[in-house]
Coordinates of C-alpha atoms in Angstrom, one line a residue:
M1 CA -16.7 113.5 68.5
S2 CA -14.8 113.5 71.9
T3 CA -16.1 113.0 75.0
D4 CA -15.3 115.9 76.6
F5 CA -15.6 118.7 74.0
F6 CA -17.8 120.3 77.3
F7 CA -14.6 121.2 78.8
E8 CA -14.3 124.1 76.0
P9 CA -18.2 125.0 75.6
L10 CA -17.4 128.1 73.9
E11 CA -15.4 126.2 71.3
A12 CA -17.4 123.1 71.2
Y13 CA -20.6 125.4 70.2
E14 CA -19.0 127.5 67.3
T15 CA -17.2 124.6 65.8
E16 CA -19.1 121.5 66.1
F17 CA -22.3 121.9 68.0
K18 CA -24.0 125.7 66.1
P19 CA -22.6 124.1 62.4
N20 CA -23.8 120.8 63.2
F21 CA -27.3 122.0 64.5
A22 CA -28.3 124.6 61.3
K23 CA -27.3 121.6 59.3
T24 CA -30.0 118.9 61.5
V25 CA -33.1 121.2 61.5
R26 CA -33.2 122.6 57.7
K27 CA -32.4 118.4 57.1
K28 CA -35.2 117.3 59.8
F29 CA -37.5 120.9 58.0
D30 CA -37.1 118.4 54.6
T31 CA -37.6 114.7 55.5
L32 CA -40.8 116.5 57.1
L33 CA -41.4 118.2 53.7
A34 CA -40.9 115.0 52.3
E35 CA -43.0 112.9 54.4
S36 CA -45.9 115.4 53.6
K37 CA -45.9 115.6 49.7
V38 CA -46.9 118.6 50.2
D39 CA -46.3 120.1 46.9
A40 CA -44.2 123.6 47.3
A41 CA -44.9 125.1 44.0
E42 CA -48.3 124.9 44.2
N43 CA -48.4 126.5 47.9
K44 CA -46.1 129.3 46.7
K45 CA -48.6 129.6 43.6
L46 CA -51.5 130.0 46.5
V47 CA -49.7 132.0 49.0
D48 CA -48.6 135.0 45.7
E49 CA -52.1 134.8 45.1
I50 CA -53.3 135.6 49.0
R51 CA -50.8 138.0 48.9
K52 CA -52.1 139.7 45.8
L53 CA -55.0 139.8 47.5
Q54 CA -54.3 140.9 51.2
S55 CA -52.2 143.9 49.0
E56 CA -55.6 144.6 46.9
H57 CA -57.6 144.5 50.2
I58 CA -55.2 147.5 52.1
G59 CA -54.9 149.6 49.0
L60 CA -59.2 149.5 48.9
K61 CA -59.1 150.3 52.6
R62 CA -56.6 153.2 52.2
K63 CA -58.9 154.2 49.2
K64 CA -61.6 154.1 51.4
A65 CA -59.9 156.1 54.8
F66 CA -59.2 158.5 52.1
L67 CA -62.7 159.2 51.1
V68 CA -64.9 158.8 54.4
V69 CA -62.2 162.0 55.8
L70 CA -62.6 164.0 52.4
T71 CA -66.1 163.4 52.7
I72 CA -65.9 164.9 56.2
L73 CA -64.4 167.7 55.1
L74 CA -67.2 168.8 52.5
A75 CA -69.6 168.0 54.9
V76 CA -68.3 170.6 58.0
A77 CA -68.2 172.6 54.9
A78 CA -71.2 172.6 53.8
V79 CA -72.9 172.8 57.6
V80 CA -70.4 176.0 57.7
G81 CA -71.5 177.5 54.6
G82 CA -75.6 177.1 55.6
F83 CA -74.4 178.6 59.0
M84 CA -73.0 181.9 57.2
L85 CA -76.3 181.5 54.9
F86 CA -78.3 181.4 57.7
S87 CA -76.5 183.9 60.1
G88 CA -77.3 187.1 58.2
Y89 CA -74.0 187.1 58.2
Y90 CA -73.5 189.3 54.4
D91 CA -76.2 190.9 52.7
D92 CA -74.1 191.1 49.2
G93 CA -75.9 188.7 47.0
K94 CA -73.6 187.5 45.0
I95 CA -71.5 186.0 48.1
I96 CA -74.6 184.4 49.4
T97 CA -75.3 183.2 45.9
L98 CA -71.3 181.8 45.6
I99 CA -72.0 180.0 49.3
S100 CA -75.1 178.8 48.3
I101 CA -73.3 177.0 45.0
G102 CA -70.8 176.3 47.1
A103 CA -72.8 174.1 50.1
I104 CA -75.2 172.3 47.6
A105 CA -71.7 171.3 45.4
A106 CA -69.9 170.1 49.1
V107 CA -73.6 167.9 50.1
L108 CA -74.3 166.7 46.4
L109 CA -70.1 165.3 46.4
A110 CA -70.2 164.4 49.7
I111 CA -73.1 162.2 48.8
Y112 CA -71.3 161.2 45.8
L113 CA -68.4 159.6 48.4
I114 CA -70.2 158.3 50.5
V115 CA -72.0 156.3 47.5
I116 CA -68.6 155.1 46.4
C117 CA -67.6 154.5 49.9
V118 CA -70.5 151.9 49.7
R119 CA -69.1 150.5 47.0
L120 CA -65.4 150.1 48.2
Q121 CA -66.9 148.5 51.4
K122 CA -68.7 145.6 49.3
Q123 CA -65.4 145.3 47.1
I124 CA -63.4 145.3 50.3
N125 CA -65.6 142.3 52.3
A126 CA -65.5 140.7 49.0
L127 CA -61.6 140.8 48.7
A128 CA -62.0 140.1 52.5
E129 CA -63.8 137.1 51.8
A130 CA -61.9 135.6 48.9
I131 CA -58.6 135.7 51.5
E132 CA -60.2 134.1 53.7
K133 CA -60.8 131.4 51.9
Q134 CA -57.6 131.1 49.8
I135 CA -56.4 130.5 53.6
A136 CA -58.3 128.0 54.5
A137 CA -57.3 126.5 50.9
A138 CA -53.9 126.7 52.0
Y139 CA -54.3 125.8 55.4
E140 CA -55.8 122.3 54.1
Q141 CA -52.9 122.7 51.7
M142 CA -50.2 122.1 54.5
Q143 CA -52.1 120.5 56.7
P144 CA -50.4 117.4 56.2
L145 CA -47.0 119.0 56.7
N146 CA -48.4 121.0 59.8
S147 CA -49.8 117.7 61.7
L148 CA -46.2 116.5 61.6
F149 CA -44.7 118.5 64.4
S150 CA -44.8 117.4 67.8
W151 CA -44.2 118.5 71.3
R152 CA -40.9 116.6 70.5
T153 CA -40.3 118.5 67.6
I154 CA -37.0 120.6 69.0
E155 CA -36.5 118.0 72.0
E156 CA -35.5 115.3 69.4
L157 CA -33.5 118.3 67.5
I158 CA -31.7 118.9 70.6
E159 CA -30.8 115.2 71.4
Q160 CA -29.4 114.7 68.3
V161 CA -26.9 117.5 68.0
I162 CA -25.8 117.0 72.0
P163 CA -24.9 113.5 72.9
D164 CA -26.0 111.9 76.5
T165 CA -29.0 114.6 76.2
V166 CA -32.3 113.0 76.5
F167 CA -35.7 114.9 77.1
D168 CA -38.3 113.5 79.2
R169 CA -42.0 112.9 77.5
V170 CA -43.6 114.0 80.3
F171 CA -42.7 115.4 83.4
S172 CA -43.8 112.4 85.8
V173 CA -44.1 111.9 90.0
A174 CA -41.1 109.4 89.4
R175 CA -38.9 112.7 88.2
H176 CA -40.0 114.6 90.5
Q177 CA -39.0 112.2 93.6
D178 CA -36.5 111.3 92.4
L179 CA -35.2 114.9 91.8
I180 CA -36.2 115.4 95.5
K181 CA -34.6 112.0 97.0
N182 CA -31.6 111.8 95.4
F183 CA -30.8 115.5 94.5
D184 CA -31.9 117.7 97.3
F185 CA -34.5 119.8 95.0
P186 CA -37.5 121.6 96.5
G187 CA -40.1 119.1 97.1
D188 CA -42.6 122.1 95.7
F189 CA -42.4 126.3 96.0
A190 CA -44.2 128.5 98.1
D191 CA -47.8 129.7 97.6
T192 CA -46.0 132.9 96.3
V193 CA -44.1 130.6 93.1
G194 CA -46.1 128.8 90.7
V195 CA -44.7 126.9 87.3
C196 CA -46.3 128.4 84.6
Q197 CA -43.8 125.9 81.5
C198 CA -41.5 122.9 82.2
V199 CA -39.2 121.0 80.1
T200 CA -37.1 118.4 82.3
G201 CA -34.1 115.6 81.5
T202 CA -31.0 114.1 81.9
F203 CA -27.4 114.6 80.6
R204 CA -25.3 111.8 81.2
K205 CA -28.1 110.3 82.9
N206 CA -28.3 113.4 85.5
P207 CA -31.6 115.4 85.9
F208 CA -32.4 118.6 84.9
A209 CA -35.4 121.0 84.1
L210 CA -35.9 124.0 82.6
L211 CA -38.5 125.7 84.3
N212 CA -40.4 129.1 83.6
V213 CA -41.9 130.5 86.9
R214 CA -44.2 132.9 88.3
E215 CA -43.4 134.3 91.6
M216 CA -45.4 137.0 93.8
E217 CA -43.4 139.4 96.6
W218 CA -44.0 142.2 98.6
G219 CA -43.4 145.9 97.3
E220 CA -44.8 148.9 98.4
K221 CA -46.6 151.4 97.2
N222 CA -47.3 155.1 97.8
Y223 CA -50.4 156.7 98.2
E224 CA -50.9 160.2 98.3
G225 CA -53.5 162.3 99.5
S226 CA -54.7 166.3 100.3
L227 CA -56.4 168.4 101.8
T228 CA -57.1 171.9 101.3
I229 CA -57.5 174.8 103.6
S230 CA -58.7 178.0 104.2
W231 CA -58.3 180.6 106.8
E232 CA -59.0 184.5 107.0
E233 CA -56.5 186.8 107.8
E234 CA -57.0 190.8 108.3
E235 CA -54.8 193.1 106.0
T236 CA -54.7 196.7 105.2
D237 CA -54.3 197.5 101.5
S238 CA -52.5 200.4 99.6
D239 CA -54.5 202.8 100.6
G240 CA -54.5 202.2 104.5
N241 CA -57.9 200.4 104.6
E242 CA -58.2 197.2 106.3
K243 CA -60.1 194.2 104.8
T244 CA -60.5 190.8 105.2
V245 CA -58.7 188.4 103.0
T246 CA -59.2 184.5 102.6
H247 CA -56.0 182.2 102.2
Y248 CA -55.5 178.6 100.7
Q249 CA -53.7 176.0 101.2
T250 CA -53.1 172.3 99.4
L251 CA -51.6 170.1 102.1
T252 CA -50.5 166.5 100.7
A253 CA -49.3 163.6 102.9
T254 CA -48.0 160.4 101.6
V255 CA -48.5 156.3 103.1
T256 CA -46.0 153.5 102.0
K257 CA -48.2 150.1 102.0
P258 CA -47.6 146.7 101.1
Y259 CA -48.4 145.9 97.3
P260 CA -48.2 142.5 95.4
E261 CA -45.4 142.3 92.6
Y262 CA -45.3 139.5 90.4
S263 CA -42.8 138.4 87.6
E264 CA -41.9 135.3 85.8
Y265 CA -38.3 134.3 84.8
K266 CA -36.5 131.0 84.1
M267 CA -34.3 129.2 85.3
L268 CA -32.1 125.9 84.9
Y269 CA -32.0 123.5 88.0
Y270 CA -29.3 121.2 87.1
G271 CA -28.6 118.2 89.7
H272 CA -25.2 116.3 90.3
E273 CA -23.6 114.4 92.7
T274 CA -20.2 115.6 93.3
A275 CA -19.8 118.5 96.1
P276 CA -22.7 117.2 97.6
K277 CA -22.5 119.7 100.6
L278 CA -21.4 122.4 98.8
T279 CA -23.2 125.6 98.9
F280 CA -22.9 129.2 96.9
F281 CA -24.0 131.7 95.2
R282 CA -23.0 134.5 92.7
S283 CA -24.3 137.0 90.3
P284 CA -23.0 138.9 87.3
S285 CA -19.6 140.8 87.9
D286 CA -19.2 144.3 86.2
L287 CA -15.8 143.6 86.0
S288 CA -16.4 140.6 83.6
G289 CA -15.3 140.8 80.1
K290 CA -13.6 144.3 80.7
S291 CA -10.7 144.9 78.1
K292 CA -7.4 145.7 80.0
G293 CA -6.6 149.0 81.4
F294 CA -6.1 151.3 84.2
F295 CA -9.6 151.4 84.8
S296 CA -10.4 147.9 85.0
D297 CA -7.0 146.6 86.4
F298 CA -7.7 148.4 89.0
S299 CA -11.0 148.0 89.7
K300 CA -9.8 144.4 89.7
K301 CA -7.1 144.7 92.0
R302 CA -9.2 146.6 94.5
E303 CA -11.5 143.5 94.4
L304 CA -8.6 141.1 95.2
N305 CA -7.2 143.0 97.4
N306 CA -10.9 143.1 99.1
L307 CA -10.7 139.2 99.1
K308 CA -7.4 138.8 100.4
K309 CA -8.6 140.5 103.5
K310 CA -11.5 138.3 103.7
A311 CA -9.3 135.4 103.7
R312 CA -6.8 136.3 106.4
K313 CA -9.5 137.0 109.0
M314 CA -10.2 133.1 109.3
D315 CA -13.2 132.5 112.0
E316 CA -15.8 130.0 112.4
D317 CA -17.8 131.7 110.5
N318 CA -15.0 133.0 107.6
K319 CA -13.0 129.3 106.1
F320 CA -12.9 131.3 102.7
T321 CA -9.4 130.8 101.5
L322 CA -8.2 132.6 98.0
M323 CA -7.7 130.5 95.4
S324 CA -4.5 131.2 93.3
N325 CA -6.9 132.2 89.7
H326 CA -7.4 135.6 90.7
D327 CA -9.1 136.0 88.0
F328 CA -11.5 134.0 88.4
E329 CA -11.1 134.8 92.4
V330 CA -12.2 138.0 91.2
L331 CA -15.0 137.0 88.3
F332 CA -16.9 134.3 89.9
H333 CA -16.8 135.6 92.9
A334 CA -18.3 133.1 95.6
D335 CA -16.8 134.2 98.1
N336 CA -20.1 132.9 100.1
R337 CA -19.3 129.0 99.8
N338 CA -18.7 126.7 103.0
D339 CA -17.1 124.4 101.8
E340 CA -13.1 125.3 100.4
H341 CA -12.1 121.3 99.6
E342 CA -15.4 120.4 97.9
F343 CA -15.3 123.9 96.2
R344 CA -11.8 122.8 94.6
V345 CA -13.0 119.2 93.8
L346 CA -15.7 121.0 91.6
F347 CA -13.2 124.0 90.3
T348 CA -10.5 122.6 89.3
P349 CA -7.8 124.3 87.7
L350 CA -9.6 123.1 83.8
A351 CA -12.6 124.3 85.5
Q352 CA -11.7 127.8 86.4
A353 CA -10.1 128.2 82.5
Q354 CA -12.9 127.7 81.2
M355 CA -15.0 129.2 83.8
V356 CA -13.5 132.6 83.1
K357 CA -13.0 131.8 79.4
V358 CA -17.0 132.2 79.3
L359 CA -17.0 135.1 81.7
N360 CA -14.9 136.9 79.5
D361 CA -16.5 136.2 76.3
K362 CA -18.5 139.0 74.1
K363 CA -18.9 137.1 70.4
V364 CA -19.1 133.4 71.0
G365 CA -21.4 133.4 74.3
R366 CA -23.5 135.7 76.4
G367 CA -20.6 136.5 78.9
D368 CA -21.1 137.1 82.2
N369 CA -25.1 137.5 82.3
F370 CA -26.1 134.6 84.7
C371 CA -26.7 134.0 88.3
F372 CA -25.3 130.2 89.7
R373 CA -26.8 129.2 92.7
K374 CA -25.3 125.7 94.4
T375 CA -27.5 123.6 97.2
C376 CA -26.0 120.5 98.3
R377 CA -26.7 118.6 94.9
T378 CA -28.9 121.2 92.9
N379 CA -27.4 123.5 90.6
A380 CA -29.5 126.7 89.5
V381 CA -28.4 129.0 86.5
I382 CA -30.7 132.3 86.1
P383 CA -29.7 133.3 83.0
E384 CA -30.5 136.9 81.4
H385 CA -30.6 135.6 77.8
L386 CA -33.1 132.8 79.0
Q387 CA -35.8 135.2 79.6
N388 CA -35.8 136.6 76.6
I389 CA -37.3 133.2 75.4
S390 CA -40.5 131.0 75.1
V391 CA -39.7 127.9 76.3
D392 CA -42.7 126.3 75.6
T393 CA -42.5 123.5 72.8
D394 CA -46.1 123.3 71.8
P395 CA -46.1 121.8 67.7
D396 CA -48.7 124.7 66.7
Q397 CA -46.3 127.7 66.7
F398 CA -44.8 125.8 64.2
V399 CA -48.5 125.9 62.0
F400 CA -48.3 128.1 58.9
Y401 CA -50.0 128.6 55.3
D402 CA -47.2 129.4 53.7
L403 CA -44.2 127.1 53.4
E404 CA -41.8 129.3 53.2
E405 CA -42.6 131.1 56.0
S406 CA -43.0 128.0 57.9
R407 CA -39.1 126.9 56.6
N408 CA -37.9 130.1 58.2
F409 CA -39.7 130.0 61.5
F410 CA -38.8 126.3 62.0
I411 CA -35.0 127.0 61.4
T412 CA -35.2 130.7 63.7
R413 CA -37.4 129.1 66.2
N414 CA -35.3 125.9 66.5
E415 CA -31.9 127.7 67.2
E416 CA -33.2 130.3 69.2
F417 CA -34.1 127.4 71.3
F418 CA -31.2 125.4 70.6
D419 CA -28.6 129.1 71.2
A420 CA -30.7 129.5 74.8
F421 CA -30.2 126.0 76.0
Y422 CA -26.7 125.6 74.8
F423 CA -26.0 129.0 76.9
A424 CA -27.7 127.9 80.3
F425 CA -26.1 125.1 80.4
T426 CA -22.6 126.6 79.6
P427 CA -21.4 127.3 83.4
L428 CA -22.3 123.8 84.4
W429 CA -20.2 122.7 81.6
T430 CA -17.5 124.4 82.4
I431 CA -16.7 121.9 85.1
P432 CA -15.7 118.6 84.4
A433 CA -17.0 116.9 87.6
Y434 CA -20.5 118.0 85.8
H435 CA -20.0 115.4 83.0
E436 CA -19.5 112.6 84.6
P437 CA -22.6 110.0 84.2
R438 CA -24.9 109.0 87.0
Q439 CA -23.5 106.3 89.2
E440 CA -25.0 102.8 88.2
G441 CA -27.6 101.2 90.6
A442 CA -30.2 104.6 91.0
E443 CA -33.4 104.4 91.4
E444 CA -36.1 103.3 88.7
E445 CA -38.9 105.0 88.5
S446 CA -42.2 102.2 89.0
P447 CA -44.9 102.1 86.4
R448 CA -46.7 104.3 88.4
Q449 CA -45.1 107.1 89.0
G450 CA -44.0 107.0 85.5
N451 CA -48.0 107.4 84.5
L452 CA -49.0 109.9 87.4
V453 CA -47.8 113.8 87.0
S454 CA -46.1 116.0 89.2
P455 CA -46.8 118.8 90.8
W456 CA -45.0 121.3 88.5
A457 CA -46.2 119.7 85.8
G458 CA -49.9 120.0 87.3
E459 CA -49.5 123.8 88.0
M460 CA -47.8 123.8 84.1
L461 CA -51.5 122.4 82.9
A462 CA -53.4 124.2 84.9
Y463 CA -51.5 127.8 83.4
A464 CA -52.4 126.0 79.9
Y465 CA -55.8 126.6 80.3
G466 CA -55.4 129.9 82.0
E467 CA -56.0 131.7 85.1
E468 CA -59.5 132.8 84.2
Y469 CA -60.5 129.2 84.8
F470 CA -59.7 129.2 88.0
R471 CA -59.2 132.9 88.9
H472 CA -61.8 133.6 92.4
K473 CA -64.2 136.3 91.3
D474 CA -63.0 138.9 93.7
S475 CA -59.6 138.4 92.5
V476 CA -57.6 141.4 91.0
T477 CA -54.8 140.5 90.6
M478 CA -52.2 138.3 88.6
N479 CA -52.7 134.6 90.5
I480 CA -50.6 132.1 91.5
L481 CA -52.1 127.7 90.9
K482 CA -50.9 125.7 92.9
T483 CA -52.0 122.0 92.6
Q484 CA -52.4 118.8 94.9
L485 CA -53.1 115.3 94.2
T486 CA -56.5 114.1 95.7
S487 CA -58.0 111.1 93.8
I488 CA -56.9 108.2 91.3
D489 CA -59.0 106.1 89.4
E490 CA -58.5 102.3 88.1
N491 CA -58.5 104.2 84.9
G492 CA -55.2 105.8 85.9
I493 CA -57.2 109.1 85.5
T494 CA -55.8 111.4 88.4
R495 CA -57.8 114.3 89.7
M496 CA -55.9 117.3 91.4
D497 CA -56.9 120.4 92.5
V498 CA -55.9 123.6 91.4
S499 CA -55.9 126.3 93.9
A500 CA -55.6 130.0 92.2
H501 CA -54.3 132.5 94.9
G502 CA -54.7 136.1 94.3
Y503 CA -56.2 139.0 96.1
R504 CA -58.7 141.4 97.0
I505 CA -58.7 145.1 97.3
E506 CA -60.3 146.9 100.2
E507 CA -59.8 150.4 100.6
R508 CA -58.7 152.1 103.8
I509 CA -57.9 155.8 105.1
D510 CA -55.3 156.9 107.3
Y511 CA -54.8 160.2 108.4
V512 CA -51.6 161.8 108.7
T513 CA -51.0 165.0 110.8
K514 CA -49.3 168.1 108.9
W515 CA -48.9 171.5 109.9
G516 CA -50.7 174.3 108.1
N517 CA -49.9 177.7 107.5
D518 CA -52.7 179.1 109.5
G519 CA -50.8 178.0 112.3
N520 CA -52.4 174.8 113.0
F521 CA -52.6 171.2 112.4
H522 CA -54.4 169.3 110.2
E523 CA -55.3 165.5 109.1
V524 CA -54.8 165.0 105.7
P525 CA -56.9 161.6 104.8
V526 CA -55.0 159.2 102.4
Y527 CA -56.5 156.6 100.6
W528 CA -54.9 153.2 99.9
D529 CA -55.5 149.8 99.1
E530 CA -55.0 146.8 101.7
Y531 CA -54.6 144.0 99.6
L532 CA -56.3 140.7 101.5
P533 CA -55.1 137.2 100.0
V534 CA -58.2 135.3 98.7
C535 CA -58.5 132.0 97.1
K536 CA -60.5 129.9 95.1
V537 CA -60.0 126.0 94.2
R538 CA -61.2 123.6 91.2
P539 CA -60.2 120.2 90.2
I540 CA -58.7 119.2 87.1
H541 CA -58.3 115.8 85.5
V542 CA -55.1 114.8 84.2
L543 CA -54.3 111.4 82.0
K544 CA -50.8 109.6 80.6
P545 CA -51.4 108.2 76.4
D546 CA -50.3 104.7 76.6
F547 CA -48.0 106.1 74.2
D548 CA -45.2 108.8 73.6
N549 CA -45.1 110.6 71.0
A550 CA -47.3 114.2 71.1
G551 CA -48.2 113.7 67.3
P552 CA -51.7 116.0 66.3
E553 CA -52.9 112.3 65.0
N554 CA -52.0 110.6 68.2
E555 CA -53.3 113.2 69.6
W556 CA -56.9 112.2 68.7
E557 CA -56.7 108.8 69.1
A558 CA -55.6 109.5 72.4
L559 CA -58.2 111.7 73.2
Q560 CA -60.4 109.3 71.7
T561 CA -59.0 106.5 74.4
A562 CA -59.6 109.2 77.2
R563 CA -63.0 109.2 76.4
R564 CA -63.6 105.6 76.5
L565 CA -61.7 105.7 80.4
G566 CA -64.1 108.0 81.3
A567 CA -62.8 111.5 80.7
Q568 CA -65.4 113.9 80.0
D569 CA -65.5 116.3 77.3
Q570 CA -65.7 119.2 79.6
D571 CA -62.4 121.6 78.1
L572 CA -60.9 118.3 76.8
R573 CA -57.1 119.1 76.2
Y574 CA -53.9 117.0 74.9
Y575 CA -51.5 119.1 76.2
K576 CA -47.6 118.4 76.7
N577 CA -48.1 114.5 76.4
W578 CA -50.8 114.5 79.4
I579 CA -54.7 115.0 78.6
T580 CA -56.3 117.3 81.0
Y581 CA -59.9 118.3 81.3
L582 CA -61.6 119.9 84.1

C-alpha cells in the first residue's frame, strides 16, 4: 500500500480502506468465535426455542388483552341492563325479562372470561419464566465469546487497517501535557464544558483526540403573565334605558430572561507542527456539492466577487490575498486566515484540489458537513455525521445471547465507527503536510505521568458513573462535571475531586406596565425563574492497572489487584482501562 494514499482520501476509502476493513472486521469476529469455541448450531437451536417461546408469549398476551376488553364490555352491558331494570323505565314484562336474561348472561360470561384470563396469566407467567431461563442459558453459552470483547476491540481493528494509527490505551496526564505543551491544546475547558467521552491516539506520531463534550450556554426564555381587569360603563340599550355594563379585558405581558441551554457535540482534535502560527475558521458552505447551472454559477460568481473586493482592501487588519484556485477559495472560504504564507504552505495546489473534491462529494464521503478551526498547531474538526454516532468503545455493547445477532451488530457497529472516524479525518488527510510524521526527539512520557489520569479522562470516568452520583440536591438542570487532582498515594491511586456544576431555580416576579381599555395603566405580573449556580464536590479514586489489555477476565484480575492496593468496594468499576471507585 502506498504511503501517500491519503492524498486522495475518497478514492483510497472506496478502493482500499472500505473493502479492507470489511474483510478485517469479519475475520476478527470469526477468529474470536473460533477462540471462544461457542457452538453456532447449538446456539441457533437454543435461540430458535427462545423465539418460539417469545412468539407464544406475545400471542397469549394479545389474547388476554382481547378477553379483558371483552370482559369490560360485558360488565358495562350488565350494569346498563341493571340500571334499566331498576329505573322502571320499561313496564313491559317481556322486555324486562329479556333485559334480565341478557344482564345475567353478561355477568356469567364475564365471570367465565375472568377465569380464562386468570389461567392465561398463569401460562404467560410460566412462559416468561421459561424465556428468562432460556435466555440465561443462551448468555451462559455465549459467555466465552462475550468475554473476548474488550475496550480495545474497535481501536485494534482501525489500527490494522489504517497504517501508522495508534490508539492510546489510556488518556494519561503525559498525553494531555504533550498536547498542551507541544501542540497548543487548551489546558482545560471552562466550567461550562465537560468531556463525556474521549478517544485519543496518534497518526504518524501526531496526536489526536476524539471528544464528546457537553456544553452549557446562556440562552433566553420567554415568560408570559396576564392580568384580568374590569370596569363599569353606563350604556343606553335599544329601548332608551340607561344601564350599567361591566367590561372585562385580559392584559398580557412577556419578559425575556437568561436560561441555561445544554448541548452535546463531538469533535476531532489533531495536533501538527506545520504552520504553527496560522489561525482560521471555516464552516459548511451552501455552495458545495451544487451541480453546474445558472443559479449555482451565479451564486459562486457573486461570492468570488466578494472575495476579490476583500482582497483589494489591503490594510493592517486585512491581509487576505486570493489564491488562483477560485473553487477552493469560494467553497472552503477561510478568508479570516491570519497568515497568507503559512496558509499556502498548508494548502498546496494538491491540497486545494483534494479539498474541493471532498467538499463537492456526494457519493463516497459526507461532503461539506464540517467546521474546521486551526489555532496554531491545533486543528479542530466538527463534522455533522460524527454527531450521530457514539464514540463509546465499551465492550458491553457487543454482549448478546444470539450469535447471529452478535455477528451482525459487531460488523455493523465497527463499520459505522470506522466510517465516522475516517471521514472525520478526511479534511485533514487532504493536506499533504499533515501526513508528515512527528519530528524525532519529542518528549517521552515519564512512567509516573503515564500512570496518572488526565483531567479530561477524569471527567469521562465521572460521567460514566452518571450525573446523579454528583448532582447537587437543589440542581434542576443537567450538570457539567469537572475534575481536579488532589492527591496520589504510594500505590498510585489518584484522588480527584469531581465538581458538579448545575443550577437551582428561584421564582421571581416582574411587573410590566400595560395600557387597558379602561383608560388606565396596569401592572401585569409576570413570574419567571432565575437560574442560580450550585455546585457539589465529591471525590473519585482512579488507578491504572499494570497491564494494558481490557478484557473482562483481566478486568476481574485488575479489580482484585486494586483491592489489594487499598481500593474500596464502594462502586468499584473498570472503565476504559481505568479502575475507579467513589
